[in-house]
Coordinates of N, CA and C in Angstrom, one line a residue:
M272 N 82.2 44.9 141.2 CA 83.4 45.7 140.0 C 84.4 46.1 140.4
S273 N 85.0 45.4 139.4 CA 86.7 45.2 140.0 C 87.4 46.8 139.9
V274 N 88.6 46.9 140.3 CA 89.0 48.7 140.4 C 89.3 48.9 138.7
G275 N 89.6 48.0 138.1 CA 89.6 49.1 137.0 C 88.6 49.1 136.5
K276 N 87.4 48.4 136.6 CA 86.3 48.5 135.9 C 85.6 49.9 136.4
Q277 N 86.2 50.4 137.8 CA 85.2 51.5 137.9 C 86.1 52.7 137.9
K278 N 87.6 52.6 137.5 CA 88.4 53.5 136.8 C 87.5 53.2 135.7
I279 N 87.4 52.8 134.4 CA 86.9 53.0 133.4 C 85.9 53.5 133.4
T280 N 84.8 53.2 133.9 CA 83.4 53.9 134.5 C 84.0 55.3 134.5
R281 N 84.6 55.7 135.1 CA 85.1 56.9 135.9 C 85.1 57.8 134.9
V282 N 86.2 57.4 134.1 CA 87.0 57.9 133.2 C 85.9 58.0 132.1
Q283 N 84.4 57.1 131.5 CA 84.0 57.1 130.4 C 83.1 58.1 131.2
R284 N 82.8 58.5 132.3 CA 81.7 59.6 133.1 C 82.4 61.0 132.3
L285 N 83.6 61.2 132.4 CA 84.0 62.5 132.5 C 84.0 62.4 130.5
Q286 N 84.4 61.4 130.3 CA 84.4 61.3 128.8 C 82.6 61.9 128.5
S287 N 81.8 61.3 128.7 CA 80.7 61.7 128.1 C 80.1 63.0 128.6
I288 N 80.8 64.0 129.5 CA 80.7 65.2 130.2 C 81.1 66.1 129.0
E289 N 82.8 65.4 128.4 CA 83.3 66.3 127.6 C 82.3 66.6 125.9
E290 N 82.5 65.2 125.9 CA 81.5 65.3 124.2 C 80.0 65.8 124.6
N291 N 79.6 66.1 125.4 CA 78.0 66.9 126.0 C 78.7 68.5 125.6
K292 N 79.8 68.7 126.1 CA 80.5 70.5 125.7 C 80.8 70.4 124.6
L293 N 81.5 69.9 123.8 CA 81.6 69.4 122.9 C 80.5 69.9 121.7
N294 N 79.4 68.5 122.0 CA 77.9 69.0 121.4 C 77.2 70.4 121.8
A295 N 77.0 71.2 123.1 CA 77.0 71.9 123.5 C 77.4 73.4 122.0
L296 N 78.7 73.3 122.2 CA 79.5 74.2 121.5 C 79.8 74.2 119.7
S297 N 79.1 72.8 119.6 CA 78.6 72.4 118.0 C 77.7 73.2 117.7
V298 N 76.5 73.5 118.4 CA 74.7 74.0 118.3 C 75.9 75.7 118.8
E299 N 76.2 76.0 119.4 CA 76.8 77.2 119.7 C 77.0 78.0 118.3
L300 N 78.4 77.0 117.4 CA 78.6 77.4 116.4 C 78.2 77.5 115.6
A301 N 76.7 76.6 115.3 CA 75.8 76.6 114.0 C 75.0 77.7 114.2
V302 N 74.8 78.5 115.7 CA 73.6 79.7 115.8 C 74.7 80.8 114.9
V303 N 75.7 80.8 115.4 CA 76.9 82.1 114.6 C 76.8 81.9 113.4
Q304 N 76.6 81.0 113.2 CA 76.8 80.4 111.4 C 75.8 80.8 110.8
A305 N 74.6 80.6 111.5 CA 73.3 80.9 110.7 C 73.7 82.3 110.9
E306 N 73.7 83.0 112.2 CA 73.5 84.8 112.1 C 74.2 85.5 111.0
L307 N 75.3 85.0 111.1 CA 76.2 85.4 109.9 C 75.7 85.1 108.7
A308 N 75.1 84.2 108.1 CA 74.3 83.9 107.0 C 73.6 85.4 107.0
K309 N 72.8 84.7 107.9 CA 71.5 85.9 107.5 C 72.4 87.9 107.6
L310 N 72.9 87.9 108.3 CA 74.0 89.3 108.2 C 74.7 89.5 107.0
H311 N 75.1 88.5 106.2 CA 75.9 88.5 105.2 C 74.4 88.8 103.9
E312 N 73.2 88.1 104.2 CA 72.1 88.4 103.5 C 71.5 89.7 103.5
K313 N 72.0 90.1 104.5 CA 71.2 91.9 104.8 C 72.0 92.8 104.1
A314 N 73.0 92.7 104.6 CA 74.4 93.1 103.6 C 74.4 93.4 102.4
Q315 N 74.1 92.2 101.6 CA 73.8 91.7 100.8 C 72.7 93.3 99.7
S316 N 71.2 92.4 100.3 CA 70.5 93.5 100.0 C 70.5 95.2 99.8
V317 N 71.2 95.3 101.9 CA 71.4 96.7 101.3 C 72.1 97.3 100.5
Q318 N 73.1 96.6 100.0 CA 74.6 96.7 98.8 C 73.2 97.1 97.7
S319 N 72.5 96.4 97.4 CA 71.8 96.3 95.7 C 71.0 97.2 95.9
A320 N 70.1 97.7 97.3 CA 69.4 98.8 97.7 C 70.1 99.9 97.0
I321 N 71.4 100.1 97.5 CA 72.4 101.5 97.5 C 72.5 101.5 95.9
N322 N 73.0 100.6 95.8 CA 73.4 100.4 93.9 C 72.2 101.0 92.7
S323 N 71.2 99.8 93.3 CA 69.9 100.5 92.3 C 69.4 101.7 92.3
A324 N 70.3 102.2 93.7 CA 69.0 104.1 93.6 C 69.3 104.9 92.8
T325 N 68.6 105.5 92.3 CA 68.9 106.6 91.1 C 68.3 107.7 91.9
L326 N 69.2 108.9 91.4 CA 68.8 110.4 91.7 C 68.1 110.8 90.7
P327 N 67.0 111.3 91.3 CA 66.5 112.2 89.6 C 67.2 113.0 89.5
D328 N 66.6 113.4 87.7 CA 67.6 114.3 86.8 C 67.2 115.6 87.0
D329 N 65.4 116.0 87.0 CA 65.0 116.5 87.4 C 65.6 117.8 88.2
A330 N 65.2 118.9 87.5 CA 66.4 119.9 89.2 C 64.9 120.3 89.7
H331 N 64.0 120.5 89.0 CA 62.3 120.5 89.5 C 62.1 119.5 90.8
Q332 N 63.1 118.7 91.0 CA 62.8 118.0 92.2 C 63.0 117.6 93.1
V333 N 64.4 119.0 93.7 CA 64.9 119.2 94.7 C 64.5 119.1 95.9
E334 N 63.2 118.3 95.9 CA 62.7 117.5 96.9 C 63.1 116.1 97.5
S335 N 62.8 115.5 96.5 CA 62.7 114.1 96.1 C 64.2 114.0 96.1
H336 N 65.0 114.8 95.3 CA 66.7 114.3 95.5 C 67.5 114.9 97.1
Q337 N 66.7 115.0 97.7 CA 67.2 115.6 99.1 C 66.6 114.0 99.8
Q338 N 65.6 113.7 99.5 CA 65.1 112.5 100.3 C 66.0 111.5 100.0
S339 N 66.0 111.2 98.5 CA 67.0 110.5 97.9 C 68.3 110.5 98.8
L340 N 69.1 111.4 99.4 CA 70.2 110.8 99.5 C 70.1 111.1 101.2
V341 N 69.1 111.4 101.9 CA 69.2 111.0 103.5 C 68.5 109.7 103.1
W342 N 67.9 109.2 101.9 CA 67.8 107.3 102.2 C 69.1 107.1 102.0
L343 N 70.1 107.3 100.4 CA 71.4 106.7 100.6 C 72.1 106.8 101.7
S344 N 72.2 108.0 102.3 CA 72.8 108.1 103.5 C 72.8 106.8 104.7
H345 N 71.4 106.6 104.7 CA 70.7 105.6 105.7 C 71.0 104.4 105.8
L346 N 70.8 103.8 104.3 CA 71.6 102.8 103.3 C 72.8 102.6 103.9
E347 N 73.7 103.6 103.7 CA 74.9 103.4 103.9 C 75.4 103.4 105.7
K348 N 74.6 104.1 105.8 CA 74.8 103.7 107.9 C 74.4 102.4 108.5
Q349 N 73.4 101.8 107.4 CA 72.8 100.7 108.0 C 73.8 99.6 107.5
L350 N 74.3 100.0 106.6 CA 75.9 98.8 106.0 C 77.0 98.7 106.5
Q351 N 76.9 99.6 107.3 CA 78.4 100.1 108.2 C 78.0 99.7 109.2
S352 N 76.4 99.4 109.7 CA 76.4 98.7 111.3 C 76.5 97.3 111.0
I353 N 76.0 96.8 110.2 CA 75.9 95.1 109.7 C 77.4 94.6 109.7
A354 N 78.0 95.8 109.1 CA 79.8 95.1 108.5 C 80.3 95.0 110.1
A355 N 79.9 95.8 111.0 CA 80.3 95.9 112.4 C 80.2 94.6 113.2
K356 N 78.6 94.2 112.7 CA 78.0 92.9 113.5 C 78.7 91.5 112.8
V357 N 79.4 91.7 111.6 CA 79.5 90.8 111.1 C 81.3 90.8 111.0
T358 N 81.9 91.4 111.8 CA 82.7 91.6 112.2 C 83.2 90.6 113.5
E359 N 81.7 91.6 114.9 CA 81.8 90.7 115.8 C 81.7 89.6 116.2
S360 N 80.6 89.0 114.6 CA 80.1 87.5 114.6 C 81.3 87.1 114.2
E361 N 82.2 87.0 113.8 CA 83.3 86.5 112.6 C 84.2 86.2 113.8
A362 N 84.2 87.6 114.7 CA 85.1 87.0 115.9 C 84.8 85.9 116.9
I363 N 83.2 85.7 117.5 CA 82.7 85.2 117.9 C 83.0 83.4 117.7
R364 N 82.4 83.7 116.2 CA 82.3 82.5 115.4 C 84.0 81.8 115.7
D365 N 85.0 82.8 115.3 CA 86.8 81.7 115.2 C 86.6 81.7 117.0
D366 N 86.3 82.5 118.1 CA 86.5 81.8 119.2 C 86.1 80.6 119.7
T367 N 85.0 80.4 119.4 CA 83.5 79.0 119.3 C 84.9 78.0 118.6
L368 N 85.2 78.4 117.3 CA 85.7 77.3 116.9 C 86.9 76.9 117.1
Q369 N 88.0 78.1 118.0 CA 89.2 77.3 118.6 C 88.6 76.2 119.8
R370 N 87.4 77.3 121.0 CA 86.9 76.4 121.6 C 86.6 74.7 121.2
M371 N 86.5 74.8 120.2 CA 85.0 73.7 119.8 C 86.8 72.3 119.7
I372 N 87.6 72.6 118.9 CA 89.1 72.3 118.9 C 89.6 71.9 119.9
A373 N 89.9 72.6 120.7 CA 90.4 72.3 122.1 C 89.6 71.2 122.8
Q374 N 88.2 71.5 122.9 CA 87.5 70.5 123.9 C 87.4 68.8 122.3
K375 N 87.3 69.0 121.6 CA 87.9 67.6 120.7 C 88.6 67.1 120.8
V376 N 90.1 68.0 121.2 CA 91.2 67.1 121.6 C 91.0 66.8 122.8
K377 N 90.4 67.5 123.5 CA 90.0 66.7 124.9 C 89.3 65.4 125.1
V378 N 88.3 65.5 124.2 CA 87.6 64.6 124.2 C 88.2 62.8 123.3
N379 N 89.0 63.4 122.6 CA 90.3 62.4 121.9 C 90.6 61.4 122.5
G380 N 91.5 62.6 123.7 CA 92.4 62.1 124.6 C 91.9 61.0 125.7
W381 N 90.5 61.6 126.2 CA 89.4 60.7 127.4 C 89.4 59.2 126.3
E382 N 88.7 59.8 124.6 CA 89.2 58.0 124.2 C 89.9 57.3 124.3
K383 N 91.0 58.0 124.0 CA 92.7 57.0 124.3 C 92.9 56.8 125.5
L384 N 92.7 57.5 126.3 CA 93.1 56.9 127.5 C 91.9 55.8 128.2
T385 N 90.9 55.9 127.5 CA 89.2 54.7 127.8 C 90.1 53.1 127.0
D386 N 90.3 53.7 126.1 CA 91.0 53.1 124.8 C 92.6 51.9 125.8
R387 N 92.9 52.4 126.3 CA 94.4 52.3 127.0 C 93.8 51.5 128.2
M388 N 93.4 52.2 129.0 CA 92.4 51.3 130.5 C 92.2 50.1 130.0
Q389 N 91.2 50.0 129.1 CA 90.4 49.1 128.7 C 91.2 47.7 128.6
T390 N 91.8 48.5 127.7 CA 93.4 47.2 127.1 C 93.9 46.5 127.9
E391 N 94.5 47.6 129.0 CA 95.4 46.9 130.0 C 94.1 45.9 130.8
L392 N 93.2 46.0 131.2 CA 92.5 45.4 132.0 C 92.3 44.2 131.1
D393 N 92.0 44.2 130.0 CA 92.0 43.0 129.3 C 92.5 42.3 129.4
H394 N 94.0 42.5 129.4 CA 95.7 41.6 129.6 C 95.9 41.7 131.1
E395 N 95.2 42.1 131.7 CA 95.5 41.5 133.3 C 94.4 40.4 133.2
T396 N 93.3 40.6 133.1 CA 92.1 39.4 132.9 C 93.0 38.4 132.1
Q397 N 93.6 38.4 131.4 CA 93.6 37.3 130.5 C 94.6 36.5 131.4
A398 N 95.6 37.4 131.7 CA 96.7 36.9 131.9 C 96.3 35.8 133.5
V399 N 95.0 36.4 134.1 CA 94.5 36.0 135.5 C 94.3 34.5 135.4
E400 N 92.7 34.6 134.4 CA 92.4 33.5 133.6 C 93.1 32.7 133.0
S401 N 94.6 32.6 132.4 CA 95.1 32.1 131.7 C 96.5 31.0 133.0
L402 N 96.7 32.4 134.1 CA 96.9 31.0 135.2 C 95.8 30.2 136.0
D403 N 94.8 30.5 135.9 CA 94.0 29.6 136.5 C 93.8 28.7 135.6
A404 N 93.7 28.8 134.3 CA 93.8 27.9 133.4 C 95.0 26.7 133.6
D405 N 96.4 27.5 133.9 CA 97.3 26.5 134.1 C 97.1 26.0 135.6
D406 N 96.5 26.1 136.1 CA 96.5 25.7 137.7 C 95.3 24.6 137.8
R407 N 94.4 24.6 136.6 CA 93.4 23.8 136.6 C 93.5 22.7 136.1
Y408 N 95.0 23.0 135.1 CA 95.6 21.8 134.1 C 96.3 21.1 135.0
L409 N 97.4 22.0 136.0 CA 98.3 21.2 137.1 C 97.5 20.8 137.9
N410 N 96.2 20.9 138.2 CA 95.4 20.5 139.9 C 96.3 21.2 140.6
N411 N 96.0 22.3 140.6 CA 97.0 23.5 141.4 C 96.3 24.3 142.1
P412 N 94.8 24.3 143.2 CA 93.8 25.4 143.3 C 94.3 26.3 144.3
V413 N 94.7 27.1 143.4 CA 95.4 28.2 144.0 C 94.3 29.8 143.7
K414 N 93.4 30.1 144.9 CA 92.1 31.1 144.9 C 93.1 32.7 144.4
R415 N 92.7 33.1 143.0 CA 93.5 34.5 143.1 C 92.0 35.3 143.5

């Protein structure tokens, strides 16, 4: 195997490693987005429970009224907790997305380098083959 082919093989290995990292980041991003979707769904569920809660109008149901207030307070705290988790998950998603973009740039760079190296190798090979053909035509047996 020629030196040029060896270099291309090494670069392709590096490119493969970077692509694997990109794929891992893609999976990580999908997990975070799924978690965010679940959190949003849960927040909507809690918010609709808060909106649909009614307080008893009857003055004789003081205990029921107090229980409803405690339940609403619990739901509001739960909603705040979910909002904090959503904010945290969004920060993780944004960070993962930035790392994914940077990784994609690396992969594209390796692809371009591989293509350029392959083109250079092809030109060198073509030049040598052309010189060999010229030598055969001229009956000049030069070994390259």
